[in-house]
């Protein structure tokens, strides 16, 4: 019987090679699935949910994006089939990300497949980044819906990379959808905006009193994923992943940790229902 008080994740900071063809994408998927399978089976990882970074099926580059007509895939495409097999074999949920083909054009998508081999649901990135190393608005459409799912009575929701910088999204997931765990998958390149990423992750966790996994891909220009608890201080720090190397971390989330944070620090309870209240300004005339 599932433990309703804990949830164990395997967070996978994986390397993703350059690619410009569906064949290279498929070879990468085969390699990625084998790595995760090895981590769970050979290393005796007791994971119930596997989490992968943004666009875990393909490289993040103009060269790759220029081939989206070939590389993008439907919901039931090769990424789904690859992770579906692992999910059923090992009895886990898998949260993965890919370029989703659609009649309206491609989307940056995060999907979840369950241990029964069925698609649990999917989320298309709401906010597309177009600064620094990000070139998304030239190639992708933005999404139009949220997605929440449950494991062991924990409510989880994916958001993707740039979404973290729009606080209303995380707040809505927590306040309106009662989300306990935000799965933030990213492709954080080491450009000028990189140093602001971790403060955003800590802030989203603290202000919403949620577990916040901020998962990057591996590589010389990526890395440094982190996991934040609902409360952080000088003695309770985020869990930091390897700076650049592949890193697979088992993380056990405890319901009690969130309950205590919300009992000790009543941020959410002390919110007003509406901040559109009277403004009193000084007369400067």
Coordinates of C-alpha atoms in Angstrom, one line a residue:
X1 CA 0.0 0.0 0.0
X2 CA 1.3 3.5 -0.9
X3 CA 2.5 5.6 2.0
X4 CA 0.3 8.6 2.1
X5 CA 2.7 10.6 4.2
X6 CA 5.7 10.4 1.9
X7 CA 6.6 10.5 -1.8
X8 CA 10.0 9.5 -3.2
X9 CA 11.3 11.1 -6.4
X10 CA 14.2 10.3 -8.6
X11 CA 15.3 13.6 -10.0
X12 CA 17.5 13.2 -13.1
X13 CA 19.9 15.9 -14.2
X14 CA 20.8 14.2 -17.5
X15 CA 23.0 15.1 -20.4
X16 CA 21.3 15.8 -23.7
X17 CA 23.5 15.7 -26.8
X18 CA 23.3 17.9 -30.0
X19 CA 20.8 16.6 -32.5
X20 CA 19.1 17.5 -35.8
X21 CA 17.2 14.4 -36.7
X22 CA 14.5 12.1 -35.3
X23 CA 17.0 9.2 -35.4
X24 CA 19.3 11.1 -33.1
X25 CA 16.4 11.9 -30.8
X26 CA 15.4 8.3 -30.6
X27 CA 18.9 7.1 -29.9
X28 CA 19.1 9.7 -27.0
X29 CA 15.8 8.4 -25.6
X30 CA 17.1 4.9 -25.6
X31 CA 20.2 6.0 -23.7
X32 CA 18.2 8.1 -21.2
X33 CA 15.7 5.3 -20.4
X34 CA 18.6 2.9 -19.9
X35 CA 20.3 5.3 -17.5
X36 CA 17.2 5.8 -15.4
X37 CA 16.4 2.1 -15.4
X38 CA 19.9 1.4 -14.1
X39 CA 19.6 4.0 -11.4
X40 CA 16.3 2.5 -10.2
X41 CA 17.1 -1.2 -10.4
X42 CA 20.9 -1.6 -9.9
X43 CA 21.2 1.2 -7.3
X44 CA 18.2 0.1 -5.4
X45 CA 16.4 3.4 -5.7
X46 CA 12.9 3.3 -4.2
X47 CA 11.4 5.9 -6.5
X48 CA 7.7 6.4 -7.1
X49 CA 8.2 9.3 -9.5
X50 CA 10.9 9.9 -12.0
X51 CA 11.4 13.6 -13.1
X52 CA 13.3 14.8 -16.1
X53 CA 14.3 18.3 -17.2
X54 CA 12.8 20.6 -19.9
X55 CA 12.8 19.2 -23.4
X56 CA 14.5 16.0 -22.0
X57 CA 13.9 14.3 -25.4
X58 CA 15.8 16.9 -27.5
X59 CA 18.6 19.4 -27.4
X60 CA 17.9 23.1 -26.7
X61 CA 19.4 24.9 -29.7
X62 CA 18.5 26.8 -32.8
X63 CA 19.9 23.9 -34.8
X64 CA 17.5 21.5 -33.2
X65 CA 14.6 23.8 -33.2
X66 CA 15.0 24.5 -36.9
X67 CA 14.2 20.7 -37.4
X68 CA 11.0 20.7 -35.4
X69 CA 9.0 19.6 -38.4
X70 CA 10.9 16.3 -38.1
X71 CA 11.8 16.1 -34.4
X72 CA 8.5 17.3 -32.7
X73 CA 6.1 14.4 -31.9
X74 CA 2.5 13.8 -30.8
X75 CA 1.5 13.0 -27.3
X76 CA 1.6 9.3 -28.0
X77 CA 4.9 9.5 -29.9
X78 CA 8.3 7.9 -29.3
X79 CA 8.9 9.8 -26.0
X80 CA 5.6 8.5 -24.5
X81 CA 6.3 4.9 -25.7
X82 CA 9.9 5.0 -24.3
X83 CA 8.9 6.2 -20.8
X84 CA 5.7 4.2 -20.8
X85 CA 7.6 1.0 -21.1
X86 CA 9.9 1.9 -18.1
X87 CA 6.9 3.1 -16.1
X88 CA 5.1 -0.2 -16.5
X89 CA 8.2 -2.3 -16.0
X90 CA 9.3 -0.6 -12.7
X91 CA 5.9 0.5 -11.4
X92 CA 6.7 4.3 -11.3
X93 CA 5.3 7.5 -12.7
X94 CA 7.5 9.4 -15.1
X95 CA 7.5 13.1 -15.8
X96 CA 9.3 13.9 -19.0
X97 CA 9.4 16.7 -21.5
X98 CA 9.4 16.9 -25.3
X99 CA 8.5 19.1 -28.3
X100 CA 4.8 18.4 -28.8
X101 CA 3.6 18.5 -32.4
X102 CA 0.0 19.8 -32.9
X103 CA -2.1 21.2 -35.7
X104 CA -1.5 24.7 -34.2
X105 CA 2.2 24.2 -34.2
X106 CA 4.8 22.8 -31.7
X107 CA 4.7 23.3 -27.9
X108 CA 7.3 22.8 -25.1
X109 CA 5.4 20.1 -23.2
X110 CA 5.8 18.2 -19.9
X111 CA 3.8 15.0 -19.7
X112 CA 3.3 12.3 -17.1
X113 CA 2.8 8.6 -17.7
X114 CA 1.6 6.3 -14.9
X115 CA 2.7 2.8 -13.9
X116 CA -0.4 1.4 -15.7
X117 CA 1.1 2.7 -19.0
X118 CA -1.5 5.4 -19.5
X119 CA -1.0 9.1 -20.0
X120 CA -1.9 10.9 -16.8
X121 CA -1.9 14.3 -18.4
X122 CA 0.3 17.0 -19.9
X123 CA 1.2 20.7 -19.6
X124 CA 2.3 23.0 -22.4
X125 CA 4.6 25.8 -21.3
X126 CA 2.6 29.0 -20.6
X127 CA 5.4 31.6 -20.7
X128 CA 7.9 31.5 -23.6
X129 CA 11.4 33.0 -23.0
X130 CA 13.1 35.1 -25.5
X131 CA 16.3 36.6 -24.0
X132 CA 19.8 35.5 -23.3
X133 CA 20.2 32.0 -24.8
X134 CA 16.4 31.5 -25.0
X135 CA 14.9 31.5 -28.5
X136 CA 11.4 30.0 -27.8
X137 CA 9.0 32.6 -29.3
X138 CA 10.5 32.0 -32.7
X139 CA 9.7 28.3 -32.7
X140 CA 6.9 27.4 -30.2
X141 CA 3.4 28.3 -29.2
X142 CA 2.4 29.0 -25.6
X143 CA 0.1 26.7 -23.8
X144 CA -3.4 27.4 -22.5
X145 CA -4.1 25.1 -19.5
X146 CA -2.8 23.9 -16.1
X147 CA -2.2 20.2 -15.2
X148 CA -2.3 18.7 -11.7
X149 CA -2.0 15.1 -10.7
X150 CA -1.8 13.0 -7.5
X151 CA 0.5 10.4 -6.1
X152 CA 0.2 9.1 -2.5
X153 CA -2.4 11.9 -2.0
X154 CA 0.3 14.5 -2.8
X155 CA -0.9 17.0 -5.4
X156 CA 1.8 17.8 -8.0
X157 CA 2.0 20.2 -10.9
X158 CA 4.7 20.8 -13.6
X159 CA 5.8 24.2 -14.6
X160 CA 8.6 24.8 -17.2
X161 CA 11.8 27.0 -16.9
X162 CA 10.7 30.7 -17.5
X163 CA 7.4 30.0 -15.8
X164 CA 9.2 30.3 -12.5
X165 CA 9.7 34.1 -13.1
X166 CA 5.9 34.7 -13.2
X167 CA 4.9 34.3 -9.5
X168 CA 1.2 34.3 -10.2
X169 CA 1.4 30.8 -11.8
X170 CA 2.9 29.1 -8.8
X171 CA 0.6 31.0 -6.5
X172 CA -2.4 29.9 -8.5
X173 CA -1.4 26.3 -8.4
X174 CA -1.0 26.4 -4.6
X175 CA -4.0 28.6 -3.6
X176 CA -6.6 27.5 -6.2
X177 CA -5.4 23.9 -7.0
X178 CA -4.0 22.9 -3.5
X179 CA -0.7 21.8 -5.0
X180 CA 1.9 20.4 -2.6
X181 CA 4.8 19.9 -5.0
X182 CA 5.9 22.0 -8.0
X183 CA 8.0 20.1 -10.5
X184 CA 9.9 22.9 -12.3
X185 CA 11.9 21.4 -15.2
X186 CA 14.3 23.7 -17.0
X187 CA 17.0 24.2 -19.5
X188 CA 19.0 26.8 -17.7
X189 CA 21.9 27.9 -19.8
X190 CA 24.9 29.8 -18.1
X191 CA 24.0 33.2 -19.5
X192 CA 23.5 36.5 -17.7
X193 CA 20.3 35.4 -16.1
X194 CA 21.6 32.2 -14.5
X195 CA 22.5 33.7 -11.1
X196 CA 18.9 34.8 -10.6
X197 CA 17.5 31.3 -11.1
X198 CA 18.2 29.9 -7.6
X199 CA 16.8 32.9 -5.7
X200 CA 13.6 32.6 -7.7
X201 CA 13.3 28.9 -6.8
X202 CA 13.8 29.5 -3.1
X203 CA 11.3 32.4 -3.2
X204 CA 8.6 30.3 -4.9
X205 CA 9.1 27.5 -2.3
X206 CA 9.0 29.8 0.7
X207 CA 6.2 32.2 -0.3
X208 CA 3.9 29.3 -1.3
X209 CA 5.2 26.8 1.4
X210 CA 5.6 24.0 -1.1
X211 CA 8.2 21.5 -2.1
X212 CA 9.9 22.9 -5.2
X213 CA 12.1 20.8 -7.5
X214 CA 14.0 23.0 -10.0
X215 CA 15.6 20.5 -12.3
X216 CA 18.1 21.5 -15.0
X217 CA 19.9 19.3 -17.7
X218 CA 23.6 18.4 -17.2
X219 CA 26.5 19.8 -19.3
X220 CA 29.2 22.3 -19.2
X221 CA 26.7 25.1 -19.9
X222 CA 23.9 23.8 -17.7
X223 CA 23.7 21.9 -14.3
X224 CA 23.2 23.2 -10.7
X225 CA 19.7 21.8 -10.2
X226 CA 18.2 22.3 -6.7
X227 CA 15.4 21.1 -4.5
X228 CA 13.8 23.4 -2.0
X229 CA 11.7 22.7 1.1
X230 CA 8.6 24.7 2.2
X231 CA 10.9 26.3 4.8
X232 CA 14.6 27.2 4.3
X233 CA 17.0 28.9 6.7
X234 CA 20.7 29.0 7.6
X235 CA 20.5 25.4 8.9
X236 CA 18.0 24.1 6.3
X237 CA 19.4 24.7 2.9
X238 CA 18.3 23.7 -0.6
X239 CA 19.6 20.4 -1.9
X240 CA 22.2 21.3 -4.6
X241 CA 23.0 19.0 -7.5
X242 CA 26.3 18.7 -9.3
X243 CA 27.6 21.9 -11.0
X244 CA 27.8 20.3 -14.5
X245 CA 27.9 16.5 -14.4
X246 CA 24.9 14.1 -14.7
X247 CA 23.4 13.7 -11.2
X248 CA 20.6 11.4 -10.1
X249 CA 19.1 12.3 -6.7
X250 CA 16.6 10.4 -4.6
X251 CA 14.4 12.8 -2.7
X252 CA 11.8 11.7 -0.1
X253 CA 9.1 14.3 0.5
X254 CA 7.4 14.1 3.9
X255 CA 3.9 15.5 4.5
X256 CA 4.9 16.4 8.1
X257 CA 7.6 18.8 6.8
X258 CA 5.1 20.9 4.9
X259 CA 2.5 20.8 7.7
X260 CA 5.1 22.1 10.3
X261 CA 6.2 24.9 8.0
X262 CA 2.7 26.1 7.5
X263 CA 1.9 25.8 11.2
X264 CA 5.1 27.7 12.3
X265 CA 4.9 30.4 9.6
X266 CA 1.4 31.4 8.7
X267 CA 2.2 33.2 5.4
X268 CA -0.7 31.6 3.5
X269 CA -3.3 32.0 6.3
X270 CA -2.4 35.7 6.7
X271 CA -3.1 36.6 3.1
X272 CA -5.9 39.0 2.4
X273 CA -8.5 37.7 0.0
X274 CA -8.1 40.7 -2.2
X275 CA -5.5 43.4 -2.4
X276 CA -7.4 45.7 -4.7
X277 CA -8.2 48.0 -1.7
X278 CA -8.2 51.7 -1.2
X279 CA -5.0 53.6 -2.1
X280 CA -4.2 56.6 0.0
X281 CA -1.5 58.8 -1.7
X282 CA 0.1 62.0 -0.5
X283 CA -0.8 65.2 -2.2
X284 CA 2.4 66.4 -4.0
X285 CA 0.8 69.3 -5.8

